[in-house]
mmCIF file of C-alpha atoms in Angstrom:
data_model
loop_
_atom_site.group_PDB
_atom_site.id
_atom_site.type_symbol
_atom_site.label_atom_id
_atom_site.label_comp_id
_atom_site.label_asym_id
_atom_site.label_seq_id
_atom_site.Cartn_x
_atom_site.Cartn_y
_atom_site.Cartn_z
ATOM 1 C CA MET A 1 -8.890 -18.865 -223.130
ATOM 2 C CA ALA A 2 -6.759 -20.975 -220.790
ATOM 3 C CA ASP A 3 -5.280 -22.833 -223.772
ATOM 4 C CA GLN A 4 -4.467 -19.527 -225.485
ATOM 5 C CA THR A 5 -2.760 -18.194 -222.362
ATOM 6 C CA LEU A 6 -0.703 -21.343 -222.012
ATOM 7 C CA ALA A 7 0.318 -21.240 -225.678
ATOM 8 C CA LYS A 8 1.358 -17.596 -225.275
ATOM 9 C CA GLU A 9 3.511 -18.378 -222.237
ATOM 10 C CA VAL A 10 5.126 -21.367 -223.942
ATOM 11 C CA ASN A 11 5.977 -19.280 -227.005
ATOM 12 C CA GLU A 12 7.376 -16.487 -224.846
ATOM 13 C CA ARG A 13 9.600 -19.000 -223.084
ATOM 14 C CA GLN A 14 10.793 -20.282 -226.456
ATOM 15 C CA ILE A 15 11.656 -16.764 -227.613
ATOM 16 C CA LEU A 16 13.610 -15.981 -224.460
ATOM 17 C CA ARG A 17 15.512 -19.255 -224.624
ATOM 18 C CA PHE A 18 16.264 -18.780 -228.327
ATOM 19 C CA LEU A 19 17.662 -15.292 -227.708
ATOM 20 C CA ARG A 20 19.697 -16.508 -224.736
ATOM 21 C CA LEU A 21 21.347 -19.250 -226.765
ATOM 22 C CA PHE A 22 21.903 -17.330 -229.999
ATOM 23 C CA GLY A 23 22.439 -13.777 -228.793
ATOM 24 C CA SER A 24 20.073 -11.949 -231.128
ATOM 25 C CA ALA A 25 17.697 -12.688 -233.968
ATOM 26 C CA SER A 26 15.294 -11.011 -236.336
ATOM 27 C CA ARG A 27 11.548 -11.456 -236.021
ATOM 28 C CA ALA A 28 11.727 -13.622 -239.145
ATOM 29 C CA ASP A 29 14.333 -15.865 -237.475
ATOM 30 C CA ILE A 30 12.097 -16.238 -234.440
ATOM 31 C CA ALA A 31 9.001 -16.979 -236.521
ATOM 32 C CA ARG A 32 10.841 -19.760 -238.336
ATOM 33 C CA HIS A 33 12.173 -21.179 -235.071
ATOM 34 C CA LEU A 34 8.761 -21.192 -233.367
ATOM 35 C CA LYS A 35 6.930 -22.161 -236.578
ATOM 36 C CA VAL A 36 4.367 -19.413 -236.041
ATOM 37 C CA THR A 37 3.266 -16.462 -238.140
ATOM 38 C CA PRO A 38 5.243 -13.195 -238.192
ATOM 39 C CA ALA A 39 2.160 -11.422 -236.799
ATOM 40 C CA SER A 40 2.144 -13.756 -233.774
ATOM 41 C CA VAL A 41 5.829 -13.095 -233.182
ATOM 42 C CA THR A 42 5.214 -9.356 -233.286
ATOM 43 C CA ARG A 43 2.516 -9.631 -230.603
ATOM 44 C CA LEU A 44 4.696 -11.832 -228.413
ATOM 45 C CA VAL A 45 7.776 -9.616 -228.799
ATOM 46 C CA ASN A 46 5.744 -6.503 -228.044
ATOM 47 C CA GLY A 47 4.657 -8.034 -224.740
ATOM 48 C CA LEU A 48 8.212 -8.998 -223.825
ATOM 49 C CA THR A 49 9.477 -5.553 -224.788
ATOM 50 C CA MET A 50 6.866 -3.833 -222.644
ATOM 51 C CA ARG A 51 8.055 -5.892 -219.665
ATOM 52 C CA GLY A 52 11.632 -4.834 -220.357
ATOM 53 C CA LEU A 53 12.897 -8.328 -221.106
ATOM 54 C CA VAL A 54 13.624 -7.840 -224.824
ATOM 55 C CA ARG A 55 15.043 -4.872 -226.718
ATOM 56 C CA GLU A 56 15.853 -3.969 -230.310
ATOM 57 C CA VAL A 57 19.517 -3.905 -231.330
ATOM 58 C CA GLN A 58 21.465 -3.252 -234.478
ATOM 59 C CA PRO A 59 21.450 -6.327 -236.717
ATOM 60 C CA GLY A 60 24.752 -8.029 -237.291
ATOM 61 C CA ALA A 61 26.886 -9.862 -234.775
ATOM 62 C CA LYS A 62 24.798 -12.849 -233.731
ATOM 63 C CA ARG A 63 26.083 -16.130 -232.406
ATOM 64 C CA GLY A 64 23.733 -18.313 -234.397
ATOM 65 C CA ARG A 65 22.305 -16.313 -237.286
ATOM 66 C CA THR A 66 19.818 -18.402 -239.212
ATOM 67 C CA ALA A 67 18.364 -15.762 -241.515
ATOM 68 C CA ARG A 68 17.800 -16.889 -245.065
ATOM 69 C CA ASP A 69 16.312 -13.648 -246.283
ATOM 70 C CA ALA A 70 18.046 -11.810 -249.092
ATOM 71 C CA GLY A 71 18.434 -8.053 -248.958
ATOM 72 C CA ARG A 72 18.518 -5.747 -245.975
ATOM 73 C CA PRO A 73 17.992 -7.631 -242.660
ATOM 74 C CA GLY A 74 15.255 -6.617 -240.264
ATOM 75 C CA VAL A 75 15.832 -5.097 -236.857
ATOM 76 C CA ALA A 76 17.382 -7.638 -234.513
ATOM 77 C CA LEU A 77 16.033 -8.480 -231.069
ATOM 78 C CA ALA A 78 18.049 -9.398 -227.997
ATOM 79 C CA LEU A 79 17.558 -9.895 -224.289
ATOM 80 C CA ASN A 80 17.851 -6.822 -222.082
ATOM 81 C CA PRO A 81 20.702 -7.893 -219.761
ATOM 82 C CA ASN A 82 19.807 -5.505 -216.953
ATOM 83 C CA ALA A 83 16.143 -6.443 -216.712
ATOM 84 C CA VAL A 84 16.625 -9.072 -213.995
ATOM 85 C CA PHE A 85 19.532 -10.454 -211.966
ATOM 86 C CA PHE A 86 20.097 -13.768 -210.205
ATOM 87 C CA LEU A 87 22.314 -14.292 -207.171
ATOM 88 C CA GLY A 88 24.358 -17.415 -206.528
ATOM 89 C CA VAL A 89 26.033 -18.154 -203.182
ATOM 90 C CA GLU A 90 28.572 -20.883 -202.479
ATOM 91 C CA ILE A 91 28.986 -21.969 -198.864
ATOM 92 C CA GLY A 92 32.599 -23.083 -198.676
ATOM 93 C CA ILE A 93 34.877 -23.965 -195.800
ATOM 94 C CA GLY A 94 35.642 -20.654 -194.130
ATOM 95 C CA ILE A 95 34.341 -18.632 -197.070
ATOM 96 C CA LEU A 96 31.132 -17.456 -198.759
ATOM 97 C CA ARG A 97 31.365 -16.690 -202.474
ATOM 98 C CA TYR A 98 28.774 -14.535 -204.246
ATOM 99 C CA ALA A 99 28.092 -14.269 -207.982
ATOM 100 C CA LEU A 100 25.460 -12.161 -209.726
ATOM 101 C CA ILE A 101 24.407 -12.941 -213.293
ATOM 102 C CA ASP A 102 22.171 -10.936 -215.602
ATOM 103 C CA LEU A 103 19.322 -11.966 -217.885
ATOM 104 C CA THR A 104 21.753 -13.168 -220.548
ATOM 105 C CA ALA A 105 23.355 -15.459 -217.902
ATOM 106 C CA ASN A 106 26.597 -13.495 -217.919
ATOM 107 C CA SER A 107 28.409 -12.872 -214.648
ATOM 108 C CA VAL A 108 28.309 -9.179 -213.701
ATOM 109 C CA ALA A 109 29.663 -9.162 -210.135
ATOM 110 C CA THR A 110 31.566 -11.537 -207.859
ATOM 111 C CA SER A 111 32.838 -11.178 -204.314
ATOM 112 C CA ASP A 112 33.715 -13.280 -201.309
ATOM 113 C CA VAL A 113 33.890 -12.959 -197.552
ATOM 114 C CA HIS A 114 35.846 -15.054 -195.085
ATOM 115 C CA VAL A 115 33.755 -16.576 -192.314
ATOM 116 C CA SER A 116 34.200 -19.023 -189.462
ATOM 117 C CA ARG A 117 35.132 -22.554 -190.514
ATOM 118 C CA THR A 118 32.342 -23.691 -188.167
ATOM 119 C CA ILE A 119 29.722 -21.264 -189.457
ATOM 120 C CA THR A 120 26.142 -22.114 -188.465
ATOM 121 C CA PRO A 121 23.089 -22.147 -190.766
ATOM 122 C CA GLU A 122 21.728 -19.105 -188.924
ATOM 123 C CA GLU A 123 24.929 -17.169 -189.577
ATOM 124 C CA VAL A 124 24.817 -18.119 -193.256
ATOM 125 C CA VAL A 125 21.247 -16.839 -193.570
ATOM 126 C CA ASP A 126 22.174 -13.554 -191.879
ATOM 127 C CA ALA A 127 25.187 -13.096 -194.181
ATOM 128 C CA ILE A 128 23.161 -13.708 -197.351
ATOM 129 C CA ALA A 129 20.390 -11.369 -196.173
ATOM 130 C CA ALA A 130 22.997 -8.664 -195.534
ATOM 131 C CA HIS A 131 24.420 -9.163 -199.042
ATOM 132 C CA ILE A 132 20.943 -8.847 -200.577
ATOM 133 C CA ALA A 133 20.356 -5.660 -198.568
ATOM 134 C CA MET A 134 23.610 -4.264 -199.961
ATOM 135 C CA LEU A 135 22.508 -5.039 -203.514
ATOM 136 C CA GLU A 136 19.155 -3.362 -202.889
ATOM 137 C CA HIS A 137 21.011 -0.153 -202.047
ATOM 138 C CA ASP A 138 22.854 -0.267 -205.364
ATOM 139 C CA VAL A 139 20.935 1.598 -208.064
ATOM 140 C CA ARG A 140 22.067 -0.944 -210.678
ATOM 141 C CA TYR A 141 20.374 -3.859 -208.936
ATOM 142 C CA ALA A 142 17.701 -2.414 -206.646
ATOM 143 C CA GLY A 143 14.406 -4.264 -207.134
ATOM 144 C CA ARG A 144 15.899 -6.471 -209.834
ATOM 145 C CA VAL A 145 17.480 -9.360 -207.910
ATOM 146 C CA HIS A 146 14.881 -11.948 -208.679
ATOM 147 C CA SER A 147 15.997 -15.080 -206.843
ATOM 148 C CA VAL A 148 18.811 -16.669 -204.875
ATOM 149 C CA GLY A 149 20.503 -20.044 -205.251
ATOM 150 C CA VAL A 150 22.818 -21.452 -202.587
ATOM 151 C CA THR A 151 25.242 -24.372 -202.836
ATOM 152 C CA VAL A 152 26.620 -26.582 -200.087
ATOM 153 C CA PRO A 153 29.318 -29.281 -200.315
ATOM 154 C CA GLY A 154 26.936 -31.966 -199.110
ATOM 155 C CA VAL A 155 23.724 -33.890 -199.759
ATOM 156 C CA VAL A 156 20.615 -31.758 -200.354
ATOM 157 C CA ASN A 157 17.009 -32.733 -201.144
ATOM 158 C CA LEU A 158 14.359 -30.959 -203.194
ATOM 159 C CA GLU A 159 12.882 -29.272 -200.118
ATOM 160 C CA GLY A 160 16.105 -27.449 -199.373
ATOM 161 C CA PHE A 161 17.091 -29.693 -196.463
ATOM 162 C CA VAL A 162 20.795 -30.252 -196.033
ATOM 163 C CA ILE A 163 20.658 -33.984 -195.341
ATOM 164 C CA ASN A 164 24.325 -34.360 -194.522
ATOM 165 C CA LEU A 165 27.187 -31.872 -194.599
ATOM 166 C CA PRO A 166 29.867 -33.535 -192.461
ATOM 167 C CA ILE A 167 32.622 -31.031 -193.151
ATOM 168 C CA LEU A 168 30.523 -28.314 -191.410
ATOM 169 C CA GLY A 169 28.753 -30.648 -189.010
ATOM 170 C CA TRP A 170 25.298 -29.958 -190.477
ATOM 171 C CA LYS A 171 22.765 -32.771 -190.608
ATOM 172 C CA GLY A 172 19.027 -32.548 -191.273
ATOM 173 C CA VAL A 173 19.162 -28.742 -191.541
ATOM 174 C CA ASP A 174 16.262 -26.835 -193.124
ATOM 175 C CA LEU A 175 18.219 -24.066 -194.803
ATOM 176 C CA LEU A 176 15.584 -23.050 -197.345
ATOM 177 C CA THR A 177 12.727 -21.927 -195.067
ATOM 178 C CA PRO A 178 14.636 -19.374 -192.956
ATOM 179 C CA LEU A 179 16.592 -18.156 -195.983
ATOM 180 C CA GLN A 180 13.483 -17.478 -198.027
ATOM 181 C CA ALA A 181 11.880 -15.675 -195.087
ATOM 182 C CA ALA A 182 14.968 -13.529 -194.573
ATOM 183 C CA VAL A 183 15.468 -12.401 -198.176
ATOM 184 C CA ASP A 184 11.798 -12.251 -199.314
ATOM 185 C CA ARG A 185 12.255 -13.786 -202.749
ATOM 186 C CA PRO A 186 12.489 -17.256 -204.314
ATOM 187 C CA CYS A 187 15.408 -19.301 -202.983
ATOM 188 C CA PHE A 188 16.671 -22.837 -203.339
ATOM 189 C CA VAL A 189 19.586 -24.970 -202.168
ATOM 190 C CA GLU A 190 21.755 -27.204 -204.366
ATOM 191 C CA ASN A 191 24.782 -29.465 -204.120
ATOM 192 C CA ASP A 192 27.918 -27.567 -205.176
ATOM 193 C CA ALA A 193 29.176 -30.088 -207.745
ATOM 194 C CA GLY A 194 25.774 -30.286 -209.408
ATOM 195 C CA ALA A 195 25.571 -26.513 -209.630
ATOM 196 C CA ALA A 196 29.050 -26.222 -211.119
ATOM 197 C CA ALA A 197 28.201 -28.901 -213.678
ATOM 198 C CA PHE A 198 24.956 -27.236 -214.685
ATOM 199 C CA GLY A 199 26.611 -23.842 -215.023
ATOM 200 C CA SER A 200 29.241 -25.323 -217.326
ATOM 201 C CA VAL A 201 26.555 -26.633 -219.679
ATOM 202 C CA TYR A 202 23.968 -23.852 -219.462
ATOM 203 C CA THR A 203 25.776 -21.340 -221.638
ATOM 204 C CA MET A 204 27.015 -23.849 -224.216
ATOM 205 C CA PRO A 205 24.436 -24.346 -227.011
ATOM 206 C CA GLU A 206 26.187 -27.496 -228.259
ATOM 207 C CA LEU A 207 25.529 -29.210 -224.896
ATOM 208 C CA GLN A 208 21.853 -28.323 -224.594
ATOM 209 C CA THR A 209 20.812 -31.738 -225.868
ATOM 210 C CA GLY A 210 22.058 -35.182 -224.966
ATOM 211 C CA CYS A 211 23.747 -36.126 -221.712
ATOM 212 C CA SER A 212 26.897 -34.852 -220.017
ATOM 213 C CA VAL A 213 28.357 -36.287 -216.804
ATOM 214 C CA PHE A 214 30.630 -34.255 -214.533
ATOM 215 C CA LEU A 215 32.998 -35.704 -211.956
ATOM 216 C CA VAL A 216 34.676 -33.252 -209.556
ATOM 217 C CA MET A 217 37.497 -34.726 -207.476
ATOM 218 C CA GLY A 218 39.139 -33.052 -204.502
ATOM 219 C CA ARG A 219 38.973 -33.945 -200.830
ATOM 220 C CA GLY A 220 35.675 -35.518 -201.767
ATOM 221 C CA CYS A 221 34.235 -36.633 -205.079
ATOM 222 C CA GLY A 222 31.028 -35.068 -206.341
ATOM 223 C CA GLY A 223 29.295 -35.116 -209.646
ATOM 224 C CA ALA A 224 26.202 -34.548 -211.687
ATOM 225 C CA ALA A 225 24.476 -35.539 -214.893
ATOM 226 C CA VAL A 226 22.939 -32.889 -217.127
ATOM 227 C CA MET A 227 20.381 -34.260 -219.580
ATOM 228 C CA ASN A 228 18.842 -32.170 -222.345
ATOM 229 C CA GLY A 229 19.952 -29.004 -220.612
ATOM 230 C CA ARG A 230 18.513 -29.974 -217.229
ATOM 231 C CA LEU A 231 20.167 -31.187 -214.060
ATOM 232 C CA LEU A 232 19.198 -34.777 -213.255
ATOM 233 C CA ARG A 233 17.852 -34.677 -209.679
ATOM 234 C CA GLY A 234 16.350 -38.027 -208.746
ATOM 235 C CA ALA A 235 13.286 -38.751 -206.606
ATOM 236 C CA SER A 236 14.252 -36.586 -203.621
ATOM 237 C CA GLY A 237 16.700 -34.264 -205.344
ATOM 238 C CA ALA A 238 19.837 -35.907 -203.979
ATOM 239 C CA THR A 239 21.122 -37.521 -207.164
ATOM 240 C CA GLY A 240 24.702 -36.849 -208.205
ATOM 241 C CA GLU A 241 26.445 -38.444 -205.231
ATOM 242 C CA LEU A 242 28.682 -40.209 -207.724
ATOM 243 C CA GLY A 243 31.514 -40.374 -205.240
ATOM 244 C CA HIS A 244 29.503 -42.815 -203.155
ATOM 245 C CA MET A 245 29.186 -45.500 -205.815
ATOM 246 C CA ARG A 246 30.302 -48.712 -204.147
ATOM 247 C CA ILE A 247 33.195 -50.071 -206.182
ATOM 248 C CA ALA A 248 34.808 -52.290 -203.513
ATOM 249 C CA ARG A 249 33.879 -54.184 -200.342
ATOM 250 C CA ASP A 250 36.682 -52.781 -198.216
ATOM 251 C CA GLY A 251 39.064 -49.877 -197.942
ATOM 252 C CA ALA A 252 39.266 -46.686 -195.894
ATOM 253 C CA VAL A 253 36.131 -45.366 -194.225
ATOM 254 C CA CYS A 254 34.479 -42.793 -196.489
ATOM 255 C CA SER A 255 33.109 -39.461 -195.254
ATOM 256 C CA CYS A 256 29.645 -41.047 -195.496
ATOM 257 C CA GLY A 257 30.670 -43.727 -192.983
ATOM 258 C CA HIS A 258 30.796 -46.647 -195.415
ATOM 259 C CA ARG A 259 33.710 -48.474 -196.998
ATOM 260 C CA GLY A 260 34.404 -49.109 -200.674
ATOM 261 C CA CYS A 261 33.068 -45.790 -202.006
ATOM 262 C CA PHE A 262 34.481 -44.418 -205.248
ATOM 263 C CA GLU A 263 35.435 -41.233 -203.370
ATOM 264 C CA SER A 264 37.656 -43.166 -200.969
ATOM 265 C CA ARG A 265 39.698 -44.476 -203.925
ATOM 266 C CA VAL A 266 40.092 -41.458 -206.217
ATOM 267 C CA GLY A 267 40.062 -38.324 -204.030
ATOM 268 C CA LEU A 268 42.951 -36.375 -202.567
ATOM 269 C CA ASP A 269 42.670 -38.326 -199.318
ATOM 270 C CA ALA A 270 43.179 -41.567 -201.258
ATOM 271 C CA LEU A 271 46.166 -40.067 -203.058
ATOM 272 C CA ALA A 272 47.653 -38.949 -199.719
ATOM 273 C CA ARG A 273 47.240 -42.427 -198.216
ATOM 274 C CA SER A 274 48.822 -44.020 -201.250
ATOM 275 C CA TYR A 275 51.737 -41.598 -201.557
ATOM 276 C CA TRP A 276 52.418 -40.459 -197.985
ATOM 277 C CA GLY A 277 50.920 -43.422 -196.146
ATOM 278 C CA THR A 278 48.463 -41.183 -194.279
ATOM 279 C CA ASP A 279 45.636 -38.755 -194.971
ATOM 280 C CA ASP A 280 46.387 -36.792 -191.791
ATOM 281 C CA LEU A 281 47.764 -33.792 -193.679
ATOM 282 C CA ALA A 282 47.375 -30.057 -193.162
ATOM 283 C CA GLU A 283 45.037 -28.211 -195.518
ATOM 284 C CA ALA A 284 48.015 -26.508 -197.165
ATOM 285 C CA GLN A 285 49.524 -29.936 -197.910
ATOM 286 C CA PHE A 286 46.317 -31.103 -199.576
ATOM 287 C CA GLU A 287 46.267 -27.956 -201.724
ATOM 288 C CA VAL A 288 49.620 -28.828 -203.325
ATOM 289 C CA LEU A 289 49.341 -32.624 -203.210
ATOM 290 C CA SER A 290 48.170 -33.260 -206.761
ATOM 291 C CA THR A 291 50.742 -30.890 -208.249
ATOM 292 C CA GLU A 292 53.500 -32.396 -206.105
ATOM 293 C CA VAL A 293 52.668 -35.988 -207.028
ATOM 294 C CA ALA A 294 52.327 -35.069 -210.726
ATOM 295 C CA GLU A 295 55.750 -33.422 -210.746
ATOM 296 C CA ARG A 296 57.379 -36.379 -208.994
ATOM 297 C CA PHE A 297 55.604 -38.771 -211.371
ATOM 298 C CA SER A 298 57.084 -36.897 -214.333
ATOM 299 C CA SER A 299 60.556 -37.059 -212.781
ATOM 300 C CA GLY A 300 60.309 -40.845 -212.415
ATOM 301 C CA ASP A 301 59.689 -41.137 -208.680
ATOM 302 C CA PRO A 302 58.632 -44.807 -208.132
ATOM 303 C CA ALA A 303 56.304 -43.934 -205.230
ATOM 304 C CA ALA A 304 54.508 -41.311 -207.324
ATOM 305 C CA ILE A 305 54.260 -43.671 -210.305
ATOM 306 C CA ALA A 306 52.722 -46.389 -208.108
ATOM 307 C CA SER A 307 50.265 -43.964 -206.486
ATOM 308 C CA VAL A 308 49.104 -42.558 -209.821
ATOM 309 C CA ALA A 309 48.742 -46.063 -211.278
ATOM 310 C CA ASP A 310 46.560 -47.146 -208.346
ATOM 311 C CA LEU A 311 44.354 -44.073 -208.623
ATOM 312 C CA THR A 312 44.107 -44.520 -212.397
ATOM 313 C CA ASP A 313 42.861 -48.103 -212.083
ATOM 314 C CA TRP A 314 40.087 -47.122 -209.691
ATOM 315 C CA LEU A 315 39.162 -44.067 -211.728
ATOM 316 C CA LYS A 316 38.842 -46.145 -214.906
ATOM 317 C CA LEU A 317 36.539 -48.561 -213.092
ATOM 318 C CA GLY A 318 34.287 -45.757 -211.926
ATOM 319 C CA VAL A 319 34.216 -43.870 -215.221
ATOM 320 C CA VAL A 320 33.344 -47.034 -217.168
ATOM 321 C CA SER A 321 30.449 -47.603 -214.762
ATOM 322 C CA LEU A 322 29.244 -44.021 -215.251
ATOM 323 C CA ALA A 323 29.467 -44.408 -219.027
ATOM 324 C CA ASN A 324 27.403 -47.596 -218.917
ATOM 325 C CA ILE A 325 24.806 -46.133 -216.542
ATOM 326 C CA PHE A 326 24.238 -42.749 -218.209
ATOM 327 C CA ASN A 327 25.307 -43.372 -221.838
ATOM 328 C CA PRO A 328 26.650 -39.808 -221.970
ATOM 329 C CA SER A 329 28.042 -38.028 -224.993
ATOM 330 C CA THR A 330 30.648 -36.320 -222.800
ATOM 331 C CA ILE A 331 32.248 -37.014 -219.418
ATOM 332 C CA PHE A 332 34.024 -34.092 -217.770
ATOM 333 C CA LEU A 333 36.752 -34.754 -215.192
ATOM 334 C CA GLY A 334 38.102 -31.981 -212.990
ATOM 335 C CA GLY A 335 38.672 -30.555 -209.559
ATOM 336 C CA ALA A 336 41.752 -30.315 -207.329
ATOM 337 C CA LEU A 337 43.029 -33.602 -208.744
ATOM 338 C CA GLY A 338 43.562 -31.827 -212.080
ATOM 339 C CA PRO A 339 47.378 -32.019 -212.321
ATOM 340 C CA VAL A 340 47.288 -35.808 -211.917
ATOM 341 C CA LEU A 341 44.300 -36.146 -214.256
ATOM 342 C CA SER A 342 46.185 -34.355 -217.020
ATOM 343 C CA LEU A 343 48.812 -37.121 -216.895
ATOM 344 C CA ILE A 344 46.376 -40.004 -217.230
ATOM 345 C CA ILE A 345 43.558 -38.646 -219.393
ATOM 346 C CA GLU A 346 44.639 -40.486 -222.565
ATOM 347 C CA ASP A 347 44.958 -43.768 -220.668
ATOM 348 C CA ILE A 348 41.452 -43.277 -219.255
ATOM 349 C CA ARG A 349 40.000 -42.498 -222.683
ATOM 350 C CA GLN A 350 41.403 -45.685 -224.162
ATOM 351 C CA ASP A 351 40.285 -47.941 -221.317
ATOM 352 C CA VAL A 352 36.796 -46.461 -221.171
ATOM 353 C CA ALA A 353 36.350 -46.994 -224.914
ATOM 354 C CA ARG A 354 37.342 -50.648 -224.430
ATOM 355 C CA GLY A 355 35.419 -51.190 -221.211
ATOM 356 C CA ILE A 356 31.911 -49.947 -221.970
ATOM 357 C CA VAL A 357 29.077 -52.140 -223.222
ATOM 358 C CA PRO A 358 29.978 -53.331 -226.738
ATOM 359 C CA GLY A 359 28.141 -51.391 -229.402
ATOM 360 C CA LEU A 360 27.677 -48.228 -227.336
ATOM 361 C CA PRO A 361 29.474 -45.148 -228.661
ATOM 362 C CA ALA A 362 32.399 -44.163 -226.455
ATOM 363 C CA PRO A 363 31.840 -40.840 -224.689
ATOM 364 C CA GLU A 364 34.208 -37.967 -225.249
ATOM 365 C CA ILE A 365 36.216 -37.484 -222.053
ATOM 366 C CA ARG A 366 37.375 -33.953 -221.333
ATOM 367 C CA LEU A 367 39.259 -32.245 -218.555
ATOM 368 C CA PHE A 368 37.759 -29.105 -217.061
ATOM 369 C CA SER A 369 38.940 -26.717 -214.391
ATOM 370 C CA LEU A 370 36.829 -25.178 -211.657
ATOM 371 C CA GLU A 371 37.282 -21.439 -211.393
ATOM 372 C CA PRO A 372 36.953 -19.816 -207.943
ATOM 373 C CA TYR A 373 33.330 -18.716 -208.520
ATOM 374 C CA GLU A 374 32.221 -21.691 -210.624
ATOM 375 C CA CYS A 375 29.785 -23.054 -208.026
ATOM 376 C CA ALA A 376 28.262 -19.654 -207.267
ATOM 377 C CA ILE A 377 27.826 -18.849 -210.959
ATOM 378 C CA GLY A 378 26.429 -22.332 -211.568
ATOM 379 C CA VAL A 379 23.762 -22.039 -208.900
ATOM 380 C CA ALA A 380 22.887 -18.556 -210.178
ATOM 381 C CA ALA A 381 22.422 -20.187 -213.595
ATOM 382 C CA ILE A 382 20.006 -22.686 -212.041
ATOM 383 C CA ALA A 383 18.063 -19.762 -210.559
ATOM 384 C CA HIS A 384 18.086 -18.198 -214.031
ATOM 385 C CA GLN A 385 16.709 -21.360 -215.635
ATOM 386 C CA ARG A 386 14.028 -21.935 -213.005
ATOM 387 C CA CYS A 387 12.556 -18.470 -213.357
ATOM 388 C CA PHE A 388 13.747 -17.412 -216.793
ATOM 389 C CA ASP A 389 11.671 -19.939 -218.656
ATOM 390 C CA SER A 390 8.533 -18.814 -216.847
ATOM 391 C CA SER A 391 8.771 -15.382 -218.539
ATOM 392 C CA GLY A 392 6.072 -13.995 -216.284
ATOM 393 C CA TYR A 393 8.272 -11.514 -214.542
ATOM 394 C CA GLY A 394 9.994 -8.266 -215.249
ATOM 395 C CA PRO A 395 11.857 -5.538 -213.419
ATOM 396 C CA TYR A 396 10.366 -4.916 -210.004
ATOM 397 C CA ALA A 397 9.673 -1.599 -208.395
ATOM 398 C CA PRO A 398 11.451 -1.137 -205.054
ATOM 399 C CA GLY A 399 9.405 -2.700 -202.287
ATOM 400 C CA GLN A 400 7.259 -4.721 -204.657
ATOM 401 C CA SER A 401 6.711 -8.332 -203.566
ATOM 402 C CA LEU A 402 8.613 -10.971 -205.491
ATOM 403 C CA ARG A 403 6.434 -13.977 -206.316
ATOM 404 C CA ARG A 404 7.891 -17.399 -206.938
ATOM 405 C CA ARG A 405 7.456 -18.664 -210.477
ATOM 406 C CA TRP A 406 8.484 -22.185 -211.387
ATOM 407 C CA LEU A 407 8.764 -24.155 -214.597
#
C-alpha cells in the first residue's frame, strides 16, 4: 500500500510539472509522457481535478503539443491558475518588494513599500505579516496563499539564518523562525541572486536540464548555479557566493573583510576606484556609473577605456574559472554593470572559449537584465517548486491550518 501511495504521488507530481512546462495536454499526451495506461491517467487526473489543481480546457493552443493521434483531439487538461498562490518578498535597501505568482508560476500581483534603510529583522517580519493579512482580506487570494519565500542580499544557510548581511548590519540572524510563526504557513529564506537566477530558469523548458550559471554584478557580485532545474545549494545552503572567489592575493578590502575577491575586481565599487580613483560615491552616482563609463568608453575617453579593459581582464579570469568548475551550458551575466557588459560581451565569449579546459565545449554566454521584481518573483518560484511538486495540497478554507510539504 505504501508503495502504491508513493507511486501515485510521484505520478501526480509528474503530471503537474508536465502541465506547468507545456501549458496543456490531452490525457493521451500525459499517458505517453508518464508511460502509464490511459486508465491510470484518468484516475490521477480525477484526483487532481477534485482538489482544484487541474481543469479541462478547450484543446488547441499548447506550448509543447506532442499528440500523435489522428482525428479529433481529446479534451485538454491544464493547471488551474487560481488554485494556489505563492508570495515572494525581496528585502532591499530601503525597500520591500512583493510578488505573488499563481499555480502556473505566472506573476499576478507586485507591489513595493519604502522602509528604513536600517530596518530590523523584527520590522521585516511585521511588514510581511501585515502584507499576508492584507492578502487574506482579498477574496481572490484568501486561504490560497500557500507559502512565503524571502530574499536577502547576503549569505543565508538552509535553516533560514542570515549568516552575514553587512549592508543592513545583520549577522547570525534567525529570520525564518519568527517569520513562520507570524504568518502561519511554510516560509524560507534565500540569497537574492540565487532566487533571481532560479526564477529565470524555472519557466524556461529549454533550461530545465543541464547547468546554467548566473553572475549578477552591482555594488556586490552574487551568483548561482542551477542544475537540472534545481538551485545548487551546497552543504549548508550558502553556495553561490561566486563574488568571493579568491582571484588575487591583494587589492581592496572586500565586503566580506578579505582581499583578492572576485567581487572587489568586477563590481561597481571596483569600477569607481578604477575610473574615479575612489569608491566613496553617493548612491545616485553608483546608479549611473556603468552607463556613464560606457558612454565615455564609446566616445574614446582614455580613462574609461583603461577602466573597462581592467574590469574585462578580471571578469574573463573569473568566468573562465566558473566555466571550468561547473561545466555549464550557459553563463548569464547581468546586473547594474549591464551597460559596460554589453560593450565587452564578445571579447569575453572569445577569451572564455580559448581559456577553458581543452576539449570541453564552450558555454554560451548571454547577457540578462534584472527587472525590478526579479528577486521577489524568483523566490516565489522557489516556493512554487518546493510545494508544487508535492501535489498534496489544494485550495484552503479560510482559517484552515497550512501544513508544510517538502520535496
